[in-house]
């Protein structure tokens, strides 16, 4: 069976190649394509297929199942066409960081994991929030890979702004100007600062990387601790830094609480994904849960990522994806799901 894999990138990346090879083991053929590769008139796709370890372009019918990621939903014509002629891994975008947080809070089950925050383009609510919490984080509502994230703290009438490796001090007047030029025209999530730092003082978070497996259930592909070495604000590896495995990291940085924290993080990896599907009323096949840990062991949810990146753990993710595609292929045989263009 052919499995579609639609993304915006012109060329398939290393992980897609791994998925194609592992899918071939099950007798499934991965077809990589972009929205621009769809022939709406002929109802075909000019996709890339891995043949003899090289990508070859081939005209094919619309695959019966297509792995789609959130950015593709901006192309409404392509999405509507694919919904009509195939089965998509998800029907719609879940929403922005703010919308996801609102839904988790409204449900109530995991509301304590959400970091206190506001969304505002006006200076007054922002300034009131800053004075209350003393140190805050600003991140774009629709941002990716830790870009344009600011840390702002106030002390003795001065305001310290950190971003990446840069840091500068402003007066209130200049802070207002900075806000007007950098924040006001964009939509930012304004969060209370969470002190998720290693003993060496570097920012970190725990990425729980999840995929649906060969039984159609959620499975943790990998737990990774992302450490923003020399970064003042973010721990995103795309902005520089390193990674570590969960167990040794917790033992080194939280020696008195390592077992409890590991159990709690693994419980979240097991319990939260199906709950999120329930909250969003949406089937998903991939998730990245970014977890913060304060010095006292309090755990917060930095972010729910429905379009998780591929910086590390590519092999593990590719293996689970291929298993899931095979599960889908078996289910589609003999049932009423769409099996391609009719």
mmCIF file of C-alpha atoms in Angstrom:
data_model
loop_
_atom_site.group_PDB
_atom_site.id
_atom_site.type_symbol
_atom_site.label_atom_id
_atom_site.label_comp_id
_atom_site.label_asym_id
_atom_site.label_seq_id
_atom_site.Cartn_x
_atom_site.Cartn_y
_atom_site.Cartn_z
ATOM 1 C CA UNK A 1 0.000 0.000 0.000
ATOM 2 C CA UNK A 2 1.179 3.540 -0.733
ATOM 3 C CA UNK A 3 1.384 5.942 2.215
ATOM 4 C CA UNK A 4 1.335 9.672 1.492
ATOM 5 C CA UNK A 5 3.603 12.036 3.411
ATOM 6 C CA UNK A 6 2.865 15.691 2.667
ATOM 7 C CA UNK A 7 5.118 18.509 3.842
ATOM 8 C CA UNK A 8 6.155 21.954 2.571
ATOM 9 C CA UNK A 9 9.885 21.244 2.205
ATOM 10 C CA UNK A 10 11.085 20.744 -1.370
ATOM 11 C CA UNK A 11 13.249 17.737 -0.516
ATOM 12 C CA UNK A 12 12.570 14.847 1.888
ATOM 13 C CA UNK A 13 14.806 15.010 4.950
ATOM 14 C CA UNK A 14 16.873 12.269 6.560
ATOM 15 C CA UNK A 15 14.037 11.087 8.796
ATOM 16 C CA UNK A 16 11.647 10.711 5.853
ATOM 17 C CA UNK A 17 14.223 8.488 4.174
ATOM 18 C CA UNK A 18 14.350 6.339 7.316
ATOM 19 C CA UNK A 19 10.553 6.104 7.381
ATOM 20 C CA UNK A 20 10.502 5.071 3.709
ATOM 21 C CA UNK A 21 13.041 2.303 4.321
ATOM 22 C CA UNK A 22 11.240 0.999 7.390
ATOM 23 C CA UNK A 23 7.867 1.170 5.634
ATOM 24 C CA UNK A 24 9.285 -0.913 2.776
ATOM 25 C CA UNK A 25 10.005 -3.664 5.309
ATOM 26 C CA UNK A 26 6.229 -4.017 5.742
ATOM 27 C CA UNK A 27 5.603 -3.828 2.008
ATOM 28 C CA UNK A 28 4.368 -0.230 2.134
ATOM 29 C CA UNK A 29 5.649 2.489 -0.210
ATOM 30 C CA UNK A 30 6.085 6.045 1.065
ATOM 31 C CA UNK A 31 5.172 8.844 -1.352
ATOM 32 C CA UNK A 32 6.636 12.225 -0.393
ATOM 33 C CA UNK A 33 4.942 15.268 -1.900
ATOM 34 C CA UNK A 34 4.094 18.942 -1.447
ATOM 35 C CA UNK A 35 0.824 20.797 -2.141
ATOM 36 C CA UNK A 36 2.367 22.028 -5.417
ATOM 37 C CA UNK A 37 2.780 18.398 -6.543
ATOM 38 C CA UNK A 38 -0.979 17.785 -6.670
ATOM 39 C CA UNK A 39 -2.581 17.605 -10.116
ATOM 40 C CA UNK A 40 -6.159 18.584 -9.300
ATOM 41 C CA UNK A 41 -7.422 17.992 -12.837
ATOM 42 C CA UNK A 42 -6.011 14.479 -13.244
ATOM 43 C CA UNK A 43 -6.421 13.650 -9.544
ATOM 44 C CA UNK A 44 -2.828 12.453 -9.306
ATOM 45 C CA UNK A 45 0.307 13.354 -7.382
ATOM 46 C CA UNK A 46 3.834 13.846 -8.712
ATOM 47 C CA UNK A 47 5.534 12.421 -5.642
ATOM 48 C CA UNK A 48 8.965 11.213 -4.650
ATOM 49 C CA UNK A 49 9.471 7.494 -3.998
ATOM 50 C CA UNK A 50 12.636 5.889 -2.616
ATOM 51 C CA UNK A 51 14.009 3.455 -5.217
ATOM 52 C CA UNK A 52 17.462 1.863 -4.783
ATOM 53 C CA UNK A 53 18.169 4.345 -1.983
ATOM 54 C CA UNK A 54 17.498 7.368 -4.214
ATOM 55 C CA UNK A 55 14.422 9.562 -4.496
ATOM 56 C CA UNK A 56 12.682 9.223 -7.860
ATOM 57 C CA UNK A 57 9.764 11.365 -9.034
ATOM 58 C CA UNK A 58 6.736 9.333 -10.057
ATOM 59 C CA UNK A 59 3.132 10.124 -11.008
ATOM 60 C CA UNK A 60 0.799 8.200 -8.689
ATOM 61 C CA UNK A 61 -2.832 8.103 -7.637
ATOM 62 C CA UNK A 62 -3.708 9.804 -4.364
ATOM 63 C CA UNK A 63 -2.521 7.456 -1.568
ATOM 64 C CA UNK A 64 -5.270 5.979 0.592
ATOM 65 C CA UNK A 65 -3.704 7.394 3.773
ATOM 66 C CA UNK A 66 -1.715 10.620 4.103
ATOM 67 C CA UNK A 67 0.422 11.843 7.007
ATOM 68 C CA UNK A 68 -0.212 15.587 7.119
ATOM 69 C CA UNK A 69 1.261 18.205 9.469
ATOM 70 C CA UNK A 70 -0.359 21.470 10.696
ATOM 71 C CA UNK A 71 1.398 23.966 8.332
ATOM 72 C CA UNK A 72 -0.205 22.247 5.317
ATOM 73 C CA UNK A 73 -3.668 23.343 6.499
ATOM 74 C CA UNK A 74 -2.869 26.874 5.308
ATOM 75 C CA UNK A 75 -3.287 25.520 1.764
ATOM 76 C CA UNK A 76 -7.064 25.143 1.846
ATOM 77 C CA UNK A 77 -7.475 23.938 -1.733
ATOM 78 C CA UNK A 78 -4.963 21.117 -1.294
ATOM 79 C CA UNK A 79 -6.427 20.068 2.048
ATOM 80 C CA UNK A 80 -9.998 19.994 0.766
ATOM 81 C CA UNK A 81 -8.928 17.913 -2.243
ATOM 82 C CA UNK A 82 -7.042 15.428 -0.064
ATOM 83 C CA UNK A 83 -9.926 15.163 2.404
ATOM 84 C CA UNK A 84 -12.202 14.235 -0.490
ATOM 85 C CA UNK A 85 -9.911 11.604 -1.979
ATOM 86 C CA UNK A 86 -7.975 10.177 0.966
ATOM 87 C CA UNK A 87 -7.819 9.676 4.733
ATOM 88 C CA UNK A 88 -5.709 12.272 6.562
ATOM 89 C CA UNK A 89 -3.818 11.697 9.794
ATOM 90 C CA UNK A 90 -5.543 14.798 11.209
ATOM 91 C CA UNK A 91 -8.579 16.779 9.999
ATOM 92 C CA UNK A 92 -7.571 20.279 11.094
ATOM 93 C CA UNK A 93 -5.072 22.346 13.023
ATOM 94 C CA UNK A 94 -5.501 22.102 16.770
ATOM 95 C CA UNK A 95 -4.847 25.802 17.368
ATOM 96 C CA UNK A 96 -2.266 28.228 18.701
ATOM 97 C CA UNK A 97 -0.369 27.898 21.990
ATOM 98 C CA UNK A 98 -2.948 30.197 23.590
ATOM 99 C CA UNK A 99 -5.908 28.196 22.269
ATOM 100 C CA UNK A 100 -4.354 24.918 23.431
ATOM 101 C CA UNK A 101 -3.769 26.333 26.923
ATOM 102 C CA UNK A 102 -7.344 27.622 27.113
ATOM 103 C CA UNK A 103 -8.750 24.208 26.248
ATOM 104 C CA UNK A 104 -6.570 22.409 28.811
ATOM 105 C CA UNK A 105 -7.581 24.903 31.519
ATOM 106 C CA UNK A 106 -11.273 24.637 30.592
ATOM 107 C CA UNK A 107 -11.137 20.832 30.846
ATOM 108 C CA UNK A 108 -9.626 21.118 34.334
ATOM 109 C CA UNK A 109 -7.839 17.748 34.606
ATOM 110 C CA UNK A 110 -4.359 19.111 33.892
ATOM 111 C CA UNK A 111 -4.924 22.831 34.442
ATOM 112 C CA UNK A 112 -2.292 22.909 37.219
ATOM 113 C CA UNK A 113 0.360 22.113 34.606
ATOM 114 C CA UNK A 114 -0.313 25.335 32.702
ATOM 115 C CA UNK A 115 2.034 28.213 33.499
ATOM 116 C CA UNK A 116 0.178 31.440 34.488
ATOM 117 C CA UNK A 117 -0.062 33.633 31.374
ATOM 118 C CA UNK A 118 -1.915 36.336 29.478
ATOM 119 C CA UNK A 119 -2.206 37.283 25.808
ATOM 120 C CA UNK A 120 -2.296 41.030 25.199
ATOM 121 C CA UNK A 121 -1.030 43.541 22.655
ATOM 122 C CA UNK A 122 -1.465 46.450 25.079
ATOM 123 C CA UNK A 123 1.331 47.701 27.330
ATOM 124 C CA UNK A 124 -0.724 48.181 30.510
ATOM 125 C CA UNK A 125 -1.792 44.507 31.030
ATOM 126 C CA UNK A 126 1.734 43.410 30.102
ATOM 127 C CA UNK A 127 3.294 45.805 32.614
ATOM 128 C CA UNK A 128 0.857 44.798 35.373
ATOM 129 C CA UNK A 129 1.707 41.120 34.751
ATOM 130 C CA UNK A 130 5.437 41.906 34.852
ATOM 131 C CA UNK A 131 5.149 43.809 38.156
ATOM 132 C CA UNK A 132 3.188 40.917 39.678
ATOM 133 C CA UNK A 133 5.575 38.109 38.678
ATOM 134 C CA UNK A 134 8.869 40.106 38.539
ATOM 135 C CA UNK A 135 10.221 37.894 35.753
ATOM 136 C CA UNK A 136 8.299 36.817 32.645
ATOM 137 C CA UNK A 137 8.736 35.140 29.259
ATOM 138 C CA UNK A 138 7.288 36.413 25.987
ATOM 139 C CA UNK A 139 6.937 33.988 23.079
ATOM 140 C CA UNK A 140 5.053 34.276 19.761
ATOM 141 C CA UNK A 141 1.700 32.506 19.875
ATOM 142 C CA UNK A 142 2.522 30.765 16.593
ATOM 143 C CA UNK A 143 6.307 30.657 17.023
ATOM 144 C CA UNK A 144 8.569 27.691 16.229
ATOM 145 C CA UNK A 145 12.014 26.487 17.336
ATOM 146 C CA UNK A 146 12.486 29.005 20.132
ATOM 147 C CA UNK A 147 12.648 32.083 17.886
ATOM 148 C CA UNK A 148 11.812 35.608 19.097
ATOM 149 C CA UNK A 149 11.545 34.592 22.741
ATOM 150 C CA UNK A 150 12.230 37.281 25.336
ATOM 151 C CA UNK A 151 12.824 37.125 29.069
ATOM 152 C CA UNK A 152 12.030 40.340 30.937
ATOM 153 C CA UNK A 153 12.665 41.023 34.618
ATOM 154 C CA UNK A 154 12.296 44.128 36.750
ATOM 155 C CA UNK A 155 14.520 45.276 39.599
ATOM 156 C CA UNK A 156 14.927 48.675 41.251
ATOM 157 C CA UNK A 157 13.179 50.578 38.479
ATOM 158 C CA UNK A 158 15.191 48.944 35.715
ATOM 159 C CA UNK A 159 14.069 46.321 33.212
ATOM 160 C CA UNK A 160 16.391 43.594 31.969
ATOM 161 C CA UNK A 161 15.605 41.991 28.615
ATOM 162 C CA UNK A 162 17.289 38.760 27.529
ATOM 163 C CA UNK A 163 16.992 37.054 24.145
ATOM 164 C CA UNK A 164 19.304 34.307 22.899
ATOM 165 C CA UNK A 165 22.763 35.319 24.130
ATOM 166 C CA UNK A 166 21.956 39.028 24.353
ATOM 167 C CA UNK A 167 20.987 41.029 27.425
ATOM 168 C CA UNK A 168 20.300 44.724 27.893
ATOM 169 C CA UNK A 169 18.859 47.025 30.566
ATOM 170 C CA UNK A 170 16.144 49.610 29.884
ATOM 171 C CA UNK A 171 14.253 52.342 31.693
ATOM 172 C CA UNK A 172 10.456 52.140 31.822
ATOM 173 C CA UNK A 173 10.213 54.657 28.971
ATOM 174 C CA UNK A 174 12.514 52.574 26.759
ATOM 175 C CA UNK A 175 10.723 49.377 27.814
ATOM 176 C CA UNK A 176 7.483 50.902 26.550
ATOM 177 C CA UNK A 177 9.198 51.770 23.258
ATOM 178 C CA UNK A 178 10.616 48.227 22.989
ATOM 179 C CA UNK A 179 7.146 46.795 23.582
ATOM 180 C CA UNK A 180 5.604 49.051 20.943
ATOM 181 C CA UNK A 181 8.239 48.130 18.335
ATOM 182 C CA UNK A 182 8.613 44.398 19.001
ATOM 183 C CA UNK A 183 5.502 43.069 20.747
ATOM 184 C CA UNK A 184 2.463 45.265 20.119
ATOM 185 C CA UNK A 185 2.057 44.438 16.418
ATOM 186 C CA UNK A 186 2.461 40.702 16.990
ATOM 187 C CA UNK A 187 0.589 38.161 19.081
ATOM 188 C CA UNK A 188 2.679 37.046 22.067
ATOM 189 C CA UNK A 189 2.027 34.673 24.927
ATOM 190 C CA UNK A 190 3.171 36.392 28.138
ATOM 191 C CA UNK A 191 4.078 33.789 30.772
ATOM 192 C CA UNK A 192 5.331 33.781 34.312
ATOM 193 C CA UNK A 193 9.014 32.803 34.301
ATOM 194 C CA UNK A 194 9.624 29.220 35.413
ATOM 195 C CA UNK A 195 13.086 28.529 36.849
ATOM 196 C CA UNK A 196 13.785 25.333 34.905
ATOM 197 C CA UNK A 197 17.594 25.355 35.141
ATOM 198 C CA UNK A 198 20.375 22.819 35.553
ATOM 199 C CA UNK A 199 22.690 22.993 38.556
ATOM 200 C CA UNK A 200 25.113 24.759 36.198
ATOM 201 C CA UNK A 201 22.487 27.428 35.513
ATOM 202 C CA UNK A 202 21.549 26.489 31.943
ATOM 203 C CA UNK A 203 17.869 26.478 30.843
ATOM 204 C CA UNK A 204 16.396 23.062 30.099
ATOM 205 C CA UNK A 205 13.180 21.271 29.338
ATOM 206 C CA UNK A 206 12.161 17.642 28.936
ATOM 207 C CA UNK A 207 10.761 16.764 25.512
ATOM 208 C CA UNK A 208 8.422 13.762 25.558
ATOM 209 C CA UNK A 209 8.271 12.716 21.896
ATOM 210 C CA UNK A 210 5.234 10.574 21.126
ATOM 211 C CA UNK A 211 3.899 8.701 18.101
ATOM 212 C CA UNK A 212 1.030 6.298 17.489
ATOM 213 C CA UNK A 213 2.467 2.759 17.290
ATOM 214 C CA UNK A 214 1.762 -0.490 15.449
ATOM 215 C CA UNK A 215 -1.288 -1.130 17.631
ATOM 216 C CA UNK A 216 -2.755 2.319 17.092
ATOM 217 C CA UNK A 217 -1.859 3.371 20.647
ATOM 218 C CA UNK A 218 0.331 6.191 21.892
ATOM 219 C CA UNK A 219 3.964 5.264 22.396
ATOM 220 C CA UNK A 220 6.897 7.327 23.680
ATOM 221 C CA UNK A 221 9.531 7.331 20.939
ATOM 222 C CA UNK A 222 12.050 9.048 23.198
ATOM 223 C CA UNK A 223 12.520 11.210 26.295
ATOM 224 C CA UNK A 224 15.097 13.947 25.717
ATOM 225 C CA UNK A 225 16.359 16.650 28.046
ATOM 226 C CA UNK A 226 17.209 19.702 25.954
ATOM 227 C CA UNK A 227 19.793 21.975 27.534
ATOM 228 C CA UNK A 228 20.346 25.504 26.244
ATOM 229 C CA UNK A 229 24.062 25.745 26.950
ATOM 230 C CA UNK A 230 25.107 29.436 27.021
ATOM 231 C CA UNK A 231 21.531 30.458 26.169
ATOM 232 C CA UNK A 232 19.934 33.017 28.448
ATOM 233 C CA UNK A 233 16.327 32.108 27.690
ATOM 234 C CA UNK A 234 15.523 29.050 25.578
ATOM 235 C CA UNK A 235 16.476 25.395 25.774
ATOM 236 C CA UNK A 236 15.519 24.666 22.151
ATOM 237 C CA UNK A 237 18.362 22.743 20.504
ATOM 238 C CA UNK A 238 17.630 24.514 17.204
ATOM 239 C CA UNK A 239 18.998 27.646 18.893
ATOM 240 C CA UNK A 240 22.137 25.920 20.178
ATOM 241 C CA UNK A 241 22.664 23.584 23.108
ATOM 242 C CA UNK A 242 22.829 19.897 23.873
ATOM 243 C CA UNK A 243 20.666 16.926 24.823
ATOM 244 C CA UNK A 244 20.798 14.363 27.598
ATOM 245 C CA UNK A 245 18.904 11.232 28.569
ATOM 246 C CA UNK A 246 16.205 11.602 31.199
ATOM 247 C CA UNK A 247 17.348 9.235 33.957
ATOM 248 C CA UNK A 248 21.009 10.376 34.296
ATOM 249 C CA UNK A 249 19.965 14.011 33.977
ATOM 250 C CA UNK A 250 17.450 13.758 36.825
ATOM 251 C CA UNK A 251 19.914 11.882 39.020
ATOM 252 C CA UNK A 252 22.546 14.578 38.482
ATOM 253 C CA UNK A 253 20.297 17.634 38.870
ATOM 254 C CA UNK A 254 17.508 16.408 41.192
ATOM 255 C CA UNK A 255 19.219 13.652 43.229
ATOM 256 C CA UNK A 256 16.638 13.628 46.035
ATOM 257 C CA UNK A 257 13.625 13.615 43.710
ATOM 258 C CA UNK A 258 14.841 11.827 40.574
ATOM 259 C CA UNK A 259 12.666 8.703 40.902
ATOM 260 C CA UNK A 260 9.494 10.656 41.710
ATOM 261 C CA UNK A 261 10.092 13.078 38.841
ATOM 262 C CA UNK A 262 10.832 10.292 36.368
ATOM 263 C CA UNK A 263 7.627 8.481 37.370
ATOM 264 C CA UNK A 264 5.599 11.684 37.024
ATOM 265 C CA UNK A 265 7.043 12.526 33.602
ATOM 266 C CA UNK A 266 6.424 8.992 32.334
ATOM 267 C CA UNK A 267 2.866 9.118 33.676
ATOM 268 C CA UNK A 268 2.271 12.316 31.718
ATOM 269 C CA UNK A 269 3.617 10.610 28.595
ATOM 270 C CA UNK A 270 1.087 7.827 29.089
ATOM 271 C CA UNK A 271 -1.982 9.749 30.268
ATOM 272 C CA UNK A 272 -1.841 13.157 28.590
ATOM 273 C CA UNK A 273 -1.918 12.254 24.834
ATOM 274 C CA UNK A 274 -5.323 10.474 24.860
ATOM 275 C CA UNK A 275 -6.662 13.226 27.112
ATOM 276 C CA UNK A 276 -5.489 15.870 24.646
ATOM 277 C CA UNK A 277 -7.246 14.052 21.800
ATOM 278 C CA UNK A 278 -10.408 14.119 23.910
ATOM 279 C CA UNK A 279 -10.000 17.815 24.743
ATOM 280 C CA UNK A 280 -9.269 18.805 21.137
ATOM 281 C CA UNK A 281 -11.895 16.385 19.738
ATOM 282 C CA UNK A 282 -9.248 15.457 17.206
ATOM 283 C CA UNK A 283 -7.243 12.353 16.332
ATOM 284 C CA UNK A 284 -3.490 12.945 16.322
ATOM 285 C CA UNK A 285 -0.544 10.714 15.457
ATOM 286 C CA UNK A 286 2.409 12.769 16.739
ATOM 287 C CA UNK A 287 3.030 14.963 19.785
ATOM 288 C CA UNK A 288 5.843 16.734 21.554
ATOM 289 C CA UNK A 289 5.242 17.571 25.224
ATOM 290 C CA UNK A 290 7.730 20.063 26.660
ATOM 291 C CA UNK A 291 7.988 19.797 30.437
ATOM 292 C CA UNK A 292 9.681 22.216 32.852
ATOM 293 C CA UNK A 293 10.882 21.348 36.359
ATOM 294 C CA UNK A 294 11.412 23.973 39.061
ATOM 295 C CA UNK A 295 14.042 23.496 41.808
ATOM 296 C CA UNK A 296 11.383 22.287 44.282
ATOM 297 C CA UNK A 297 10.287 19.588 41.813
ATOM 298 C CA UNK A 298 7.126 21.334 40.603
ATOM 299 C CA UNK A 299 6.353 20.287 37.034
ATOM 300 C CA UNK A 300 4.839 22.584 34.408
ATOM 301 C CA UNK A 301 3.881 22.069 30.791
ATOM 302 C CA UNK A 302 5.889 24.519 28.707
ATOM 303 C CA UNK A 303 4.180 23.582 25.480
ATOM 304 C CA UNK A 304 2.083 21.035 23.591
ATOM 305 C CA UNK A 305 3.530 20.660 20.094
ATOM 306 C CA UNK A 306 1.325 19.007 17.472
ATOM 307 C CA UNK A 307 4.036 19.529 14.859
ATOM 308 C CA UNK A 308 7.093 18.252 16.754
ATOM 309 C CA UNK A 309 10.478 18.760 15.126
ATOM 310 C CA UNK A 310 13.039 16.130 14.238
ATOM 311 C CA UNK A 311 16.247 17.448 15.848
ATOM 312 C CA UNK A 312 16.968 14.236 17.757
ATOM 313 C CA UNK A 313 15.506 10.751 18.072
ATOM 314 C CA UNK A 314 14.927 10.446 14.322
ATOM 315 C CA UNK A 315 15.547 6.698 14.222
ATOM 316 C CA UNK A 316 13.139 5.971 17.070
ATOM 317 C CA UNK A 317 10.450 8.199 15.573
ATOM 318 C CA UNK A 318 10.847 6.700 12.087
ATOM 319 C CA UNK A 319 10.512 3.171 13.439
ATOM 320 C CA UNK A 320 7.280 3.903 15.305
ATOM 321 C CA UNK A 321 5.821 5.821 12.343
ATOM 322 C CA UNK A 322 6.441 2.882 9.988
ATOM 323 C CA UNK A 323 4.766 0.561 12.510
ATOM 324 C CA UNK A 324 1.733 2.849 12.646
ATOM 325 C CA UNK A 325 1.473 3.123 8.870
ATOM 326 C CA UNK A 326 1.421 -0.679 8.689
ATOM 327 C CA UNK A 327 -1.324 -0.738 11.325
ATOM 328 C CA UNK A 328 -3.357 1.715 9.219
ATOM 329 C CA UNK A 329 -2.745 -0.298 6.033
ATOM 330 C CA UNK A 330 -4.038 -3.481 7.678
ATOM 331 C CA UNK A 331 -7.132 -1.701 8.987
ATOM 332 C CA UNK A 332 -7.937 -0.237 5.592
ATOM 333 C CA UNK A 333 -8.033 -3.608 3.874
ATOM 334 C CA UNK A 334 -11.627 -4.737 3.550
ATOM 335 C CA UNK A 335 -13.247 -1.859 5.432
ATOM 336 C CA UNK A 336 -15.162 1.197 4.294
ATOM 337 C CA UNK A 337 -12.366 3.755 4.509
ATOM 338 C CA UNK A 338 -11.510 5.586 1.289
ATOM 339 C CA UNK A 339 -8.835 3.653 -0.585
ATOM 340 C CA UNK A 340 -7.761 6.251 -3.125
ATOM 341 C CA UNK A 341 -9.264 8.264 -5.966
ATOM 342 C CA UNK A 342 -12.435 6.795 -7.438
#
